[in-house]
JSON list of C-alpha atoms and ligand atoms in Angstrom, two decimals:
[
{"chain": "A", "resi": 1, "resn": "UNK", "atom": "CA", "xyz": [-1.27, -14.30, 9.63]},
{"chain": "A", "resi": 2, "resn": "UNK", "atom": "CA", "xyz": [-2.67, -11.34, 7.69]},
{"chain": "A", "resi": 3, "resn": "UNK", "atom": "CA", "xyz": [-0.84, -8.01, 8.01]},
{"chain": "A", "resi": 4, "resn": "UNK", "atom": "CA", "xyz": [-2.20, -4.60, 7.09]},
{"chain": "A", "resi": 5, "resn": "UNK", "atom": "CA", "xyz": [0.08, -1.70, 6.22]},
{"chain": "A", "resi": 6, "resn": "UNK", "atom": "CA", "xyz": [-1.88, 1.50, 6.71]},
{"chain": "A", "resi": 7, "resn": "UNK", "atom": "CA", "xyz": [-1.16, 4.66, 4.75]},
{"chain": "A", "resi": 8, "resn": "UNK", "atom": "CA", "xyz": [-2.17, 8.30, 5.22]},
{"chain": "A", "resi": 9, "resn": "UNK", "atom": "CA", "xyz": [-5.55, 8.44, 6.97]},
{"chain": "A", "resi": 10, "resn": "UNK", "atom": "CA", "xyz": [-5.23, 4.87, 8.23]},
{"chain": "A", "resi": 11, "resn": "UNK", "atom": "CA", "xyz": [-2.94, 4.90, 11.25]},
{"chain": "A", "resi": 12, "resn": "UNK", "atom": "CA", "xyz": [-5.08, 2.43, 13.16]},
{"chain": "A", "resi": 13, "resn": "UNK", "atom": "CA", "xyz": [-7.77, -0.13, 12.46]},
{"chain": "A", "resi": 14, "resn": "UNK", "atom": "CA", "xyz": [-10.77, 0.87, 14.53]},
{"chain": "A", "resi": 15, "resn": "UNK", "atom": "CA", "xyz": [-12.32, -2.57, 14.03]},
{"chain": "A", "resi": 16, "resn": "UNK", "atom": "CA", "xyz": [-9.30, -4.37, 15.53]},
{"chain": "A", "resi": 17, "resn": "UNK", "atom": "CA", "xyz": [-9.07, -5.30, 19.23]},
{"chain": "A", "resi": 18, "resn": "UNK", "atom": "CA", "xyz": [-5.42, -4.62, 20.00]},
{"chain": "A", "resi": 19, "resn": "UNK", "atom": "CA", "xyz": [-3.88, -7.32, 22.20]},
{"chain": "A", "resi": 20, "resn": "UNK", "atom": "CA", "xyz": [-0.22, -6.35, 22.10]},
{"chain": "A", "resi": 21, "resn": "UNK", "atom": "CA", "xyz": [2.11, -3.67, 20.75]},
{"chain": "A", "resi": 22, "resn": "UNK", "atom": "CA", "xyz": [5.61, -4.89, 20.02]},
{"chain": "A", "resi": 23, "resn": "UNK", "atom": "CA", "xyz": [8.80, -2.93, 19.34]},
{"chain": "A", "resi": 24, "resn": "UNK", "atom": "CA", "xyz": [10.77, -4.79, 16.67]},
{"chain": "A", "resi": 25, "resn": "UNK", "atom": "CA", "xyz": [14.27, -4.24, 15.33]},
{"chain": "A", "resi": 26, "resn": "UNK", "atom": "CA", "xyz": [15.53, -5.74, 12.09]},
{"chain": "A", "resi": 27, "resn": "UNK", "atom": "CA", "xyz": [18.94, -6.14, 10.41]},
{"chain": "A", "resi": 28, "resn": "UNK", "atom": "CA", "xyz": [17.80, -3.24, 8.21]},
{"chain": "A", "resi": 29, "resn": "UNK", "atom": "CA", "xyz": [16.90, -0.82, 10.99]},
{"chain": "A", "resi": 30, "resn": "UNK", "atom": "CA", "xyz": [13.64, 0.06, 12.67]},
{"chain": "A", "resi": 31, "resn": "UNK", "atom": "CA", "xyz": [10.21, -0.25, 11.10]},
{"chain": "A", "resi": 32, "resn": "UNK", "atom": "CA", "xyz": [7.91, 2.77, 10.94]},
{"chain": "A", "resi": 33, "resn": "UNK", "atom": "CA", "xyz": [6.46, 2.11, 14.39]},
{"chain": "A", "resi": 34, "resn": "UNK", "atom": "CA", "xyz": [5.56, -0.56, 16.89]},
{"chain": "A", "resi": 35, "resn": "UNK", "atom": "CA", "xyz": [3.65, -3.47, 15.40]},
{"chain": "A", "resi": 36, "resn": "UNK", "atom": "CA", "xyz": [0.11, -3.87, 16.70]},
{"chain": "A", "resi": 37, "resn": "UNK", "atom": "CA", "xyz": [-1.14, -7.40, 17.20]},
{"chain": "A", "resi": 38, "resn": "UNK", "atom": "CA", "xyz": [-4.87, -7.78, 17.40]},
{"chain": "A", "resi": 39, "resn": "UNK", "atom": "CA", "xyz": [-7.96, -9.67, 16.40]},
{"chain": "A", "resi": 40, "resn": "UNK", "atom": "CA", "xyz": [-10.73, -9.09, 13.93]},
{"chain": "A", "resi": 41, "resn": "UNK", "atom": "CA", "xyz": [-13.51, -11.70, 13.84]},
{"chain": "A", "resi": 42, "resn": "UNK", "atom": "CA", "xyz": [-11.37, -13.97, 15.98]},
{"chain": "A", "resi": 43, "resn": "UNK", "atom": "CA", "xyz": [-8.43, -13.94, 13.56]},
{"chain": "A", "resi": 44, "resn": "UNK", "atom": "CA", "xyz": [-4.97, -12.71, 14.48]},
{"chain": "A", "resi": 45, "resn": "UNK", "atom": "CA", "xyz": [-4.00, -9.59, 12.54]},
{"chain": "A", "resi": 46, "resn": "UNK", "atom": "CA", "xyz": [-0.87, -7.47, 12.43]},
{"chain": "A", "resi": 47, "resn": "UNK", "atom": "CA", "xyz": [-1.00, -3.74, 11.77]},
{"chain": "A", "resi": 48, "resn": "UNK", "atom": "CA", "xyz": [1.75, -1.28, 10.90]},
{"chain": "A", "resi": 49, "resn": "UNK", "atom": "CA", "xyz": [1.28, 2.39, 9.90]},
{"chain": "A", "resi": 50, "resn": "UNK", "atom": "CA", "xyz": [3.64, 3.06, 7.00]},
{"chain": "A", "resi": 51, "resn": "UNK", "atom": "CA", "xyz": [4.30, 6.70, 7.89]},
{"chain": "A", "resi": 52, "resn": "UNK", "atom": "CA", "xyz": [4.51, 6.14, 11.66]},
{"chain": "A", "resi": 53, "resn": "UNK", "atom": "CA", "xyz": [1.76, 6.73, 14.21]},
{"chain": "A", "resi": 54, "resn": "UNK", "atom": "CA", "xyz": [2.36, 10.50, 14.06]},
{"chain": "A", "resi": 55, "resn": "UNK", "atom": "CA", "xyz": [2.44, 10.45, 10.25]},
{"chain": "A", "resi": 56, "resn": "UNK", "atom": "CA", "xyz": [5.97, 11.87, 10.28]},
{"chain": "A", "resi": 57, "resn": "UNK", "atom": "CA", "xyz": [7.85, 9.65, 7.80]},
{"chain": "A", "resi": 58, "resn": "UNK", "atom": "CA", "xyz": [7.67, 10.86, 4.18]},
{"chain": "A", "resi": 59, "resn": "UNK", "atom": "CA", "xyz": [7.37, 8.27, 1.38]},
{"chain": "A", "resi": 60, "resn": "UNK", "atom": "CA", "xyz": [11.04, 8.44, 0.33]},
{"chain": "A", "resi": 61, "resn": "UNK", "atom": "CA", "xyz": [12.21, 7.95, 3.92]},
{"chain": "A", "resi": 62, "resn": "UNK", "atom": "CA", "xyz": [10.02, 4.98, 4.85]},
{"chain": "A", "resi": 63, "resn": "UNK", "atom": "CA", "xyz": [12.25, 2.05, 5.79]},
{"chain": "A", "resi": 64, "resn": "UNK", "atom": "CA", "xyz": [10.45, -0.39, 3.51]},
{"chain": "A", "resi": 65, "resn": "UNK", "atom": "CA", "xyz": [12.98, -3.14, 4.12]},
{"chain": "A", "resi": 66, "resn": "UNK", "atom": "CA", "xyz": [12.57, -2.95, 7.90]},
{"chain": "A", "resi": 67, "resn": "UNK", "atom": "CA", "xyz": [8.77, -2.83, 7.62]},
{"chain": "A", "resi": 68, "resn": "UNK", "atom": "CA", "xyz": [8.44, -5.90, 5.43]},
{"chain": "A", "resi": 69, "resn": "UNK", "atom": "CA", "xyz": [11.14, -7.80, 7.34]},
{"chain": "A", "resi": 70, "resn": "UNK", "atom": "CA", "xyz": [9.43, -7.07, 10.67]},
{"chain": "A", "resi": 71, "resn": "UNK", "atom": "CA", "xyz": [6.06, -8.25, 9.38]},
{"chain": "A", "resi": 72, "resn": "UNK", "atom": "CA", "xyz": [7.56, -11.48, 8.06]},
{"chain": "A", "resi": 73, "resn": "UNK", "atom": "CA", "xyz": [9.49, -12.10, 11.26]},
{"chain": "A", "resi": 74, "resn": "UNK", "atom": "CA", "xyz": [6.35, -11.57, 13.33]},
{"chain": "A", "resi": 75, "resn": "UNK", "atom": "CA", "xyz": [4.48, -14.24, 11.40]},
{"chain": "A", "resi": 76, "resn": "UNK", "atom": "CA", "xyz": [2.81, -12.43, 8.50]},
{"chain": "A", "resi": 77, "resn": "UNK", "atom": "CA", "xyz": [2.17, -14.54, 5.39]},
{"chain": "A", "resi": 78, "resn": "UNK", "atom": "CA", "xyz": [-0.14, -12.12, 3.58]},
{"chain": "A", "resi": 79, "resn": "UNK", "atom": "CA", "xyz": [-0.01, -8.33, 3.38]},
{"chain": "A", "resi": 80, "resn": "UNK", "atom": "CA", "xyz": [-2.75, -5.90, 2.40]},
{"chain": "A", "resi": 81, "resn": "UNK", "atom": "CA", "xyz": [-1.22, -2.53, 1.62]},
{"chain": "A", "resi": 82, "resn": "UNK", "atom": "CA", "xyz": [-3.48, 0.50, 1.93]},
{"chain": "A", "resi": 83, "resn": "UNK", "atom": "CA", "xyz": [-2.19, 3.61, 0.18]},
{"chain": "A", "resi": 84, "resn": "UNK", "atom": "CA", "xyz": [-4.02, 6.61, -1.22]},
{"chain": "A", "resi": 85, "resn": "UNK", "atom": "CA", "xyz": [-3.36, 7.63, -4.80]},
{"chain": "A", "resi": 86, "resn": "UNK", "atom": "CA", "xyz": [-4.03, 10.28, -7.39]},
{"chain": "A", "resi": 87, "resn": "UNK", "atom": "CA", "xyz": [-6.44, 9.23, -10.13]},
{"chain": "A", "resi": 88, "resn": "UNK", "atom": "CA", "xyz": [-5.08, 9.45, -13.68]},
{"chain": "A", "resi": 89, "resn": "UNK", "atom": "CA", "xyz": [-7.72, 7.52, -15.62]},
{"chain": "A", "resi": 90, "resn": "UNK", "atom": "CA", "xyz": [-10.58, 9.92, -16.43]},
{"chain": "A", "resi": 91, "resn": "UNK", "atom": "CA", "xyz": [-13.23, 7.61, -14.93]},
{"chain": "A", "resi": 92, "resn": "UNK", "atom": "CA", "xyz": [-11.58, 7.72, -11.50]},
{"chain": "A", "resi": 93, "resn": "UNK", "atom": "CA", "xyz": [-12.81, 10.20, -8.91]},
{"chain": "A", "resi": 94, "resn": "UNK", "atom": "CA", "xyz": [-11.83, 11.02, -5.32]},
{"chain": "A", "resi": 95, "resn": "UNK", "atom": "CA", "xyz": [-13.26, 8.35, -3.03]},
{"chain": "A", "resi": 96, "resn": "UNK", "atom": "CA", "xyz": [-13.05, 5.53, -5.59]},
{"chain": "A", "resi": 97, "resn": "UNK", "atom": "CA", "xyz": [-11.11, 2.44, -4.51]},
{"chain": "A", "resi": 98, "resn": "UNK", "atom": "CA", "xyz": [-8.73, 0.72, -6.94]},
{"chain": "A", "resi": 99, "resn": "UNK", "atom": "CA", "xyz": [-7.31, -2.78, -6.56]},
{"chain": "A", "resi": 100, "resn": "UNK", "atom": "CA", "xyz": [-4.34, -2.54, -8.93]},
{"chain": "A", "resi": 101, "resn": "UNK", "atom": "CA", "xyz": [-2.93, -5.47, -10.87]},
{"chain": "A", "resi": 102, "resn": "UNK", "atom": "CA", "xyz": [0.32, -3.99, -12.22]},
{"chain": "A", "resi": 103, "resn": "UNK", "atom": "CA", "xyz": [3.07, -1.54, -11.28]},
{"chain": "A", "resi": 104, "resn": "UNK", "atom": "CA", "xyz": [5.46, 0.78, -13.08]},
{"chain": "A", "resi": 105, "resn": "UNK", "atom": "CA", "xyz": [8.25, 1.96, -10.79]},
{"chain": "A", "resi": 106, "resn": "UNK", "atom": "CA", "xyz": [9.62, 5.50, -11.18]},
{"chain": "A", "resi": 107, "resn": "UNK", "atom": "CA", "xyz": [11.20, 5.72, -7.73]},
{"chain": "A", "resi": 108, "resn": "UNK", "atom": "CA", "xyz": [14.96, 6.07, -7.30]},
{"chain": "A", "resi": 109, "resn": "UNK", "atom": "CA", "xyz": [17.55, 5.91, -4.56]},
{"chain": "A", "resi": 110, "resn": "UNK", "atom": "CA", "xyz": [15.44, 3.73, -2.25]},
{"chain": "A", "resi": 111, "resn": "UNK", "atom": "CA", "xyz": [16.85, 0.61, -0.60]},
{"chain": "A", "resi": 112, "resn": "UNK", "atom": "CA", "xyz": [14.88, -1.74, -2.82]},
{"chain": "A", "resi": 113, "resn": "UNK", "atom": "CA", "xyz": [16.24, -5.24, -2.22]},
{"chain": "A", "resi": 114, "resn": "UNK", "atom": "CA", "xyz": [17.42, -7.59, 0.52]},
{"chain": "A", "resi": 115, "resn": "UNK", "atom": "CA", "xyz": [19.87, -9.06, -1.98]},
{"chain": "A", "resi": 116, "resn": "UNK", "atom": "CA", "xyz": [22.28, -6.17, -1.91]},
{"chain": "A", "resi": 117, "resn": "UNK", "atom": "CA", "xyz": [25.63, -7.93, -1.93]},
{"chain": "A", "resi": 118, "resn": "UNK", "atom": "CA", "xyz": [27.42, -8.86, 1.26]},
{"chain": "A", "resi": 119, "resn": "UNK", "atom": "CA", "xyz": [26.41, -12.32, 2.47]},
{"chain": "A", "resi": 120, "resn": "UNK", "atom": "CA", "xyz": [23.25, -12.43, 0.40]},
{"chain": "A", "resi": 121, "resn": "UNK", "atom": "CA", "xyz": [23.43, -14.31, -2.90]},
{"chain": "A", "resi": 122, "resn": "UNK", "atom": "CA", "xyz": [22.44, -12.45, -6.07]},
{"chain": "A", "resi": 123, "resn": "UNK", "atom": "CA", "xyz": [18.75, -12.98, -6.69]},
{"chain": "A", "resi": 124, "resn": "UNK", "atom": "CA", "xyz": [16.45, -11.83, -9.49]},
{"chain": "A", "resi": 125, "resn": "UNK", "atom": "CA", "xyz": [13.02, -12.36, -8.08]},
{"chain": "A", "resi": 126, "resn": "UNK", "atom": "CA", "xyz": [10.18, -12.96, -10.56]},
{"chain": "A", "resi": 127, "resn": "UNK", "atom": "CA", "xyz": [7.92, -9.90, -10.57]},
{"chain": "A", "resi": 128, "resn": "UNK", "atom": "CA", "xyz": [5.90, -10.42, -13.76]},
{"chain": "A", "resi": 129, "resn": "UNK", "atom": "CA", "xyz": [2.71, -10.19, -11.72]},
{"chain": "A", "resi": 130, "resn": "UNK", "atom": "CA", "xyz": [3.64, -7.94, -8.81]},
{"chain": "A", "resi": 131, "resn": "UNK", "atom": "CA", "xyz": [0.48, -8.56, -6.77]},
{"chain": "A", "resi": 132, "resn": "UNK", "atom": "CA", "xyz": [-0.65, -11.90, -5.41]},
{"chain": "A", "resi": 133, "resn": "UNK", "atom": "CA", "xyz": [-3.60, -12.86, -7.58]},
{"chain": "A", "resi": 134, "resn": "UNK", "atom": "CA", "xyz": [-5.33, -14.96, -4.93]},
{"chain": "A", "resi": 135, "resn": "UNK", "atom": "CA", "xyz": [-5.26, -12.15, -2.37]},
{"chain": "A", "resi": 136, "resn": "UNK", "atom": "CA", "xyz": [-6.32, -9.63, -5.02]},
{"chain": "A", "resi": 137, "resn": "UNK", "atom": "CA", "xyz": [-9.31, -11.83, -5.90]},
{"chain": "A", "resi": 138, "resn": "UNK", "atom": "CA", "xyz": [-10.23, -12.06, -2.22]},
{"chain": "A", "resi": 139, "resn": "UNK", "atom": "CA", "xyz": [-10.24, -8.27, -1.97]},
{"chain": "A", "resi": 140, "resn": "UNK", "atom": "CA", "xyz": [-12.51, -8.06, -5.01]},
{"chain": "A", "resi": 141, "resn": "UNK", "atom": "CA", "xyz": [-14.82, -10.78, -3.66]},
{"chain": "A", "resi": 142, "resn": "UNK", "atom": "CA", "xyz": [-14.99, -9.18, -0.23]},
{"chain": "A", "resi": 143, "resn": "UNK", "atom": "CA", "xyz": [-15.86, -5.80, -1.75]},
{"chain": "A", "resi": 144, "resn": "UNK", "atom": "CA", "xyz": [-18.53, -7.36, -3.98]},
{"chain": "A", "resi": 145, "resn": "UNK", "atom": "CA", "xyz": [-20.03, -9.27, -1.06]},
{"chain": "A", "resi": 146, "resn": "UNK", "atom": "CA", "xyz": [-20.22, -6.05, 0.99]},
{"chain": "A", "resi": 147, "resn": "UNK", "atom": "CA", "xyz": [-21.76, -4.14, -1.92]},
{"chain": "A", "resi": 148, "resn": "UNK", "atom": "CA", "xyz": [-18.76, -1.82, -2.11]},
{"chain": "A", "resi": 149, "resn": "UNK", "atom": "CA", "xyz": [-17.87, -0.62, -5.60]},
{"chain": "A", "resi": 150, "resn": "UNK", "atom": "CA", "xyz": [-14.21, -1.06, -6.48]},
{"chain": "A", "resi": 151, "resn": "UNK", "atom": "CA", "xyz": [-12.11, -0.89, -9.66]},
{"chain": "A", "resi": 152, "resn": "UNK", "atom": "CA", "xyz": [-10.69, -4.33, -10.31]},
{"chain": "A", "resi": 153, "resn": "UNK", "atom": "CA", "xyz": [-7.30, -3.79, -11.95]},
{"chain": "A", "resi": 154, "resn": "UNK", "atom": "CA", "xyz": [-5.22, -0.86, -13.04]},
{"chain": "A", "resi": 155, "resn": "UNK", "atom": "CA", "xyz": [-1.57, 0.06, -13.36]},
{"chain": "A", "resi": 156, "resn": "UNK", "atom": "CA", "xyz": [-0.08, 1.74, -10.29]},
{"chain": "A", "resi": 157, "resn": "UNK", "atom": "CA", "xyz": [2.68, 4.25, -11.06]},
{"chain": "A", "resi": 158, "resn": "UNK", "atom": "CA", "xyz": [5.08, 4.63, -8.13]},
{"chain": "A", "resi": 159, "resn": "UNK", "atom": "CA", "xyz": [6.69, 8.08, -8.04]},
{"chain": "A", "resi": 160, "resn": "UNK", "atom": "CA", "xyz": [9.43, 9.34, -5.78]},
{"chain": "A", "resi": 161, "resn": "UNK", "atom": "CA", "xyz": [7.72, 12.30, -4.12]},
{"chain": "A", "resi": 162, "resn": "UNK", "atom": "CA", "xyz": [7.38, 13.91, -1.74]},
{"chain": "A", "resi": 163, "resn": "UNK", "atom": "CA", "xyz": [6.35, 16.58, -4.22]},
{"chain": "A", "resi": 164, "resn": "UNK", "atom": "CA", "xyz": [3.34, 15.90, -6.40]},
{"chain": "A", "resi": 165, "resn": "UNK", "atom": "CA", "xyz": [3.79, 15.47, -10.15]},
{"chain": "A", "resi": 166, "resn": "UNK", "atom": "CA", "xyz": [3.72, 18.04, -12.91]},
{"chain": "A", "resi": 167, "resn": "UNK", "atom": "CA", "xyz": [0.87, 17.90, -15.42]},
{"chain": "A", "resi": 168, "resn": "UNK", "atom": "CA", "xyz": [3.35, 16.73, -18.08]},
{"chain": "A", "resi": 169, "resn": "UNK", "atom": "CA", "xyz": [4.58, 13.94, -15.82]},
{"chain": "A", "resi": 170, "resn": "UNK", "atom": "CA", "xyz": [1.01, 12.77, -15.38]},
{"chain": "A", "resi": 171, "resn": "UNK", "atom": "CA", "xyz": [0.57, 12.83, -19.19]},
{"chain": "A", "resi": 172, "resn": "UNK", "atom": "CA", "xyz": [3.65, 10.65, -19.46]},
{"chain": "A", "resi": 173, "resn": "UNK", "atom": "CA", "xyz": [2.41, 8.22, -16.79]},
{"chain": "A", "resi": 174, "resn": "UNK", "atom": "CA", "xyz": [-0.87, 7.95, -18.67]},
{"chain": "A", "resi": 175, "resn": "UNK", "atom": "CA", "xyz": [0.99, 7.20, -21.92]},
{"chain": "A", "resi": 176, "resn": "UNK", "atom": "CA", "xyz": [2.81, 4.51, -19.96]},
{"chain": "A", "resi": 177, "resn": "UNK", "atom": "CA", "xyz": [-0.57, 2.98, -19.14]},
{"chain": "A", "resi": 178, "resn": "UNK", "atom": "CA", "xyz": [-0.93, 4.09, -15.51]},
{"chain": "A", "resi": 179, "resn": "UNK", "atom": "CA", "xyz": [-4.40, 4.39, -13.97]},
{"chain": "A", "resi": 180, "resn": "UNK", "atom": "CA", "xyz": [-3.26, 5.78, -10.60]},
{"chain": "A", "resi": 181, "resn": "UNK", "atom": "CA", "xyz": [-0.18, 7.37, -9.09]},
{"chain": "A", "resi": 182, "resn": "UNK", "atom": "CA", "xyz": [1.20, 7.02, -5.57]},
{"chain": "A", "resi": 183, "resn": "UNK", "atom": "CA", "xyz": [4.51, 7.31, -3.75]},
{"chain": "A", "resi": 184, "resn": "UNK", "atom": "CA", "xyz": [4.72, 4.23, -1.53]},
{"chain": "A", "resi": 185, "resn": "UNK", "atom": "CA", "xyz": [3.87, 1.15, -3.60]},
{"chain": "A", "resi": 186, "resn": "UNK", "atom": "CA", "xyz": [7.53, 0.52, -4.40]},
{"chain": "A", "resi": 187, "resn": "UNK", "atom": "CA", "xyz": [9.81, -0.97, -3.27]},
{"chain": "A", "resi": 188, "resn": "UNK", "atom": "CA", "xyz": [7.25, -2.32, -0.78]},
{"chain": "A", "resi": 189, "resn": "UNK", "atom": "CA", "xyz": [5.68, -4.78, -3.23]},
{"chain": "A", "resi": 190, "resn": "UNK", "atom": "CA", "xyz": [9.03, -6.07, -4.51]},
{"chain": "A", "resi": 191, "resn": "UNK", "atom": "CA", "xyz": [10.41, -6.58, -1.01]},
{"chain": "A", "resi": 192, "resn": "UNK", "atom": "CA", "xyz": [7.30, -8.53, -0.06]},
{"chain": "A", "resi": 193, "resn": "UNK", "atom": "CA", "xyz": [7.91, -10.76, -3.09]},
{"chain": "A", "resi": 194, "resn": "UNK", "atom": "CA", "xyz": [11.55, -11.28, -2.08]},
{"chain": "A", "resi": 195, "resn": "UNK", "atom": "CA", "xyz": [10.36, -12.54, 1.31]},
{"chain": "A", "resi": 196, "resn": "UNK", "atom": "CA", "xyz": [7.63, -14.65, -0.29]},
{"chain": "A", "resi": 197, "resn": "UNK", "atom": "CA", "xyz": [4.75, -12.71, 1.25]},
{"chain": "A", "resi": 198, "resn": "UNK", "atom": "CA", "xyz": [1.45, -12.63, -0.63]},
{"chain": "A", "resi": 199, "resn": "UNK", "atom": "CA", "xyz": [0.94, -8.91, -1.24]},
{"chain": "A", "resi": 200, "resn": "UNK", "atom": "CA", "xyz": [-2.00, -6.94, -2.65]},
{"chain": "A", "resi": 201, "resn": "UNK", "atom": "CA", "xyz": [-3.13, -3.33, -2.43]},
{"chain": "A", "resi": 202, "resn": "UNK", "atom": "CA", "xyz": [-6.21, -1.22, -1.80]},
{"chain": "A", "resi": 203, "resn": "UNK", "atom": "CA", "xyz": [-5.73, 2.26, -3.27]},
{"chain": "A", "resi": 204, "resn": "UNK", "atom": "CA", "xyz": [-8.36, 4.85, -2.38]},
{"chain": "A", "resi": 205, "resn": "UNK", "atom": "CA", "xyz": [-8.27, 7.78, -4.79]},
{"chain": "A", "resi": 206, "resn": "UNK", "atom": "CA", "xyz": [-7.56, 10.97, -2.84]},
{"chain": "A", "resi": 207, "resn": "UNK", "atom": "CA", "xyz": [-7.51, 13.44, -5.72]},
{"chain": "A", "resi": 208, "resn": "UNK", "atom": "CA", "xyz": [-7.50, 13.83, -9.46]},
{"chain": "A", "resi": 209, "resn": "UNK", "atom": "CA", "xyz": [-3.85, 13.67, -10.52]},
{"chain": "A", "resi": 210, "resn": "UNK", "atom": "CA", "xyz": [-2.06, 16.92, -11.39]},
{"chain": "A", "resi": 211, "resn": "UNK", "atom": "CA", "xyz": [-3.52, 18.71, -14.39]},
{"chain": "A", "resi": 212, "resn": "UNK", "atom": "CA", "xyz": [-6.65, 16.51, -14.46]},
{"chain": "A", "resi": 213, "resn": "UNK", "atom": "CA", "xyz": [-10.27, 17.15, -13.44]},
{"chain": "A", "resi": 214, "resn": "UNK", "atom": "CA", "xyz": [-10.53, 19.12, -10.20]},
{"chain": "A", "resi": 215, "resn": "UNK", "atom": "CA", "xyz": [-6.72, 19.32, -10.19]},
{"chain": "A", "resi": 216, "resn": "UNK", "atom": "CA", "xyz": [-6.53, 21.13, -13.55]},
{"chain": "A", "resi": 217, "resn": "UNK", "atom": "CA", "xyz": [-5.03, 24.18, -11.84]},
{"chain": "A", "resi": 218, "resn": "UNK", "atom": "CA", "xyz": [-3.31, 22.40, -8.97]},
{"chain": "A", "resi": 219, "resn": "UNK", "atom": "CA", "xyz": [-3.85, 19.63, -6.45]},
{"chain": "A", "resi": 220, "resn": "UNK", "atom": "CA", "xyz": [-5.79, 21.00, -3.48]},
{"chain": "A", "resi": 221, "resn": "UNK", "atom": "CA", "xyz": [-5.92, 18.67, -0.53]},
{"chain": "A", "resi": 222, "resn": "UNK", "atom": "CA", "xyz": [-8.26, 20.84, 1.56]},
{"chain": "A", "resi": 223, "resn": "UNK", "atom": "CA", "xyz": [-11.48, 18.87, 0.91]},
{"chain": "A", "resi": 224, "resn": "UNK", "atom": "CA", "xyz": [-9.80, 15.54, 0.64]},
{"chain": "A", "resi": 225, "resn": "UNK", "atom": "CA", "xyz": [-9.41, 14.59, 4.29]},
{"chain": "A", "resi": 226, "resn": "UNK", "atom": "CA", "xyz": [-13.15, 14.07, 4.58]},
{"chain": "A", "resi": 227, "resn": "UNK", "atom": "CA", "xyz": [-13.40, 12.05, 1.36]},
{"chain": "A", "resi": 228, "resn": "UNK", "atom": "CA", "xyz": [-10.51, 9.83, 2.40]},
{"chain": "A", "resi": 229, "resn": "UNK", "atom": "CA", "xyz": [-11.88, 9.35, 5.90]},
{"chain": "A", "resi": 230, "resn": "UNK", "atom": "CA", "xyz": [-15.11, 8.04, 4.38]},
{"chain": "A", "resi": 231, "resn": "UNK", "atom": "CA", "xyz": [-13.21, 5.88, 1.86]},
{"chain": "A", "resi": 232, "resn": "UNK", "atom": "CA", "xyz": [-11.23, 4.38, 4.73]},
{"chain": "A", "resi": 233, "resn": "UNK", "atom": "CA", "xyz": [-14.42, 3.11, 6.35]},
{"chain": "A", "resi": 234, "resn": "UNK", "atom": "CA", "xyz": [-15.07, 1.19, 3.11]},
{"chain": "A", "resi": 235, "resn": "UNK", "atom": "CA", "xyz": [-11.45, 0.00, 3.11]},
{"chain": "A", "resi": 236, "resn": "UNK", "atom": "CA", "xyz": [-11.93, -1.35, 6.66]},
{"chain": "A", "resi": 237, "resn": "UNK", "atom": "CA", "xyz": [-15.11, -3.13, 5.58]},
{"chain": "A", "resi": 238, "resn": "UNK", "atom": "CA", "xyz": [-13.29, -4.78, 2.65]},
{"chain": "A", "resi": 239, "resn": "UNK", "atom": "CA", "xyz": [-10.51, -5.93, 5.00]},
{"chain": "A", "resi": 240, "resn": "UNK", "atom": "CA", "xyz": [-13.11, -7.38, 7.37]},
{"chain": "A", "resi": 241, "resn": "UNK", "atom": "CA", "xyz": [-14.65, -9.19, 4.43]},
{"chain": "A", "resi": 242, "resn": "UNK", "atom": "CA", "xyz": [-11.28, -10.73, 3.46]},
{"chain": "A", "resi": 243, "resn": "UNK", "atom": "CA", "xyz": [-10.86, -11.95, 7.02]},
{"chain": "A", "resi": 244, "resn": "UNK", "atom": "CA", "xyz": [-14.30, -13.53, 6.97]},
{"chain": "A", "resi": 245, "resn": "UNK", "atom": "CA", "xyz": [-13.49, -15.23, 3.65]},
{"chain": "A", "resi": 246, "resn": "UNK", "atom": "CA", "xyz": [-10.21, -16.63, 5.00]},
{"chain": "B", "resi": 301, "resn": "HPA", "atom": "N1", "xyz": [0.39, 11.78, -6.70]},
{"chain": "B", "resi": 301, "resn": "HPA", "atom": "C1", "xyz": [1.22, 10.96, -6.01]},
{"chain": "B", "resi": 301, "resn": "HPA", "atom": "N2", "xyz": [0.88, 10.38, -4.87]},
{"chain": "B", "resi": 301, "resn": "HPA", "atom": "C2", "xyz": [-0.35, 10.64, -4.38]},
{"chain": "B", "resi": 301, "resn": "HPA", "atom": "C3", "xyz": [-1.25, 11.50, -5.03]},
{"chain": "B", "resi": 301, "resn": "HPA", "atom": "C4", "xyz": [-0.86, 12.10, -6.26]},
{"chain": "B", "resi": 301, "resn": "HPA", "atom": "O1", "xyz": [-1.60, 12.86, -6.91]},
{"chain": "B", "resi": 301, "resn": "HPA", "atom": "N3", "xyz": [-2.38, 11.54, -4.28]},
{"chain": "B", "resi": 301, "resn": "HPA", "atom": "C5", "xyz": [-2.17, 10.74, -3.21]},
{"chain": "B", "resi": 301, "resn": "HPA", "atom": "N4", "xyz": [-0.94, 10.19, -3.27]}
]
């Protein structure tokens, strides 16, 4: 089954007929909310809002382990993660959608593995290519088929938040090769890999990153709700396309 993890501005999938909402508990605690089971184009889909239905869980407090565990336990085999980002690369503007191919992780202090001692054996999961290439390709194909422009590839920098970055931090991320910056991509992607879930991401650009473009003097979110809302309708269309391709 395909699972969607929704980020800010995507707390439900308007194109999904919800059949069931299920409260799930995991050995790692509770996921961010009830899991919604539904159908799109006749296919079973699972949906979970990363920050909770009331958008009350900040990025550093998301129980990533419980979320990914719950999705796996409920039958997910593939996960599309939707998470808005700041654009670092100069050719990225608010509203653009990036399908990243690599990650640099700057987060700290998050529960980032299931193999944390105790009964679990030590495991060093391969993470050379953090996103599932087949699912990534499907996202690209679906976007192309729907005539939706996307950026195929880019390095996602995962920062701790919840504060935004300084201009100098963004300069450093750019020197490290990052195209976009967000706060929720890790440890989500690594945990999905540990549980053998095919994981890929759709990252709508919410704003120019700190110190860049319209954010030269600060990141102002005032106008961005509208831009993201519109980007999310394209995100939904890409997800529909993936389902039709499956
Ligand atoms: N930085 C980090 N995370 C983000 C940003 C940003 O500029 N925009 C949306 N999520």
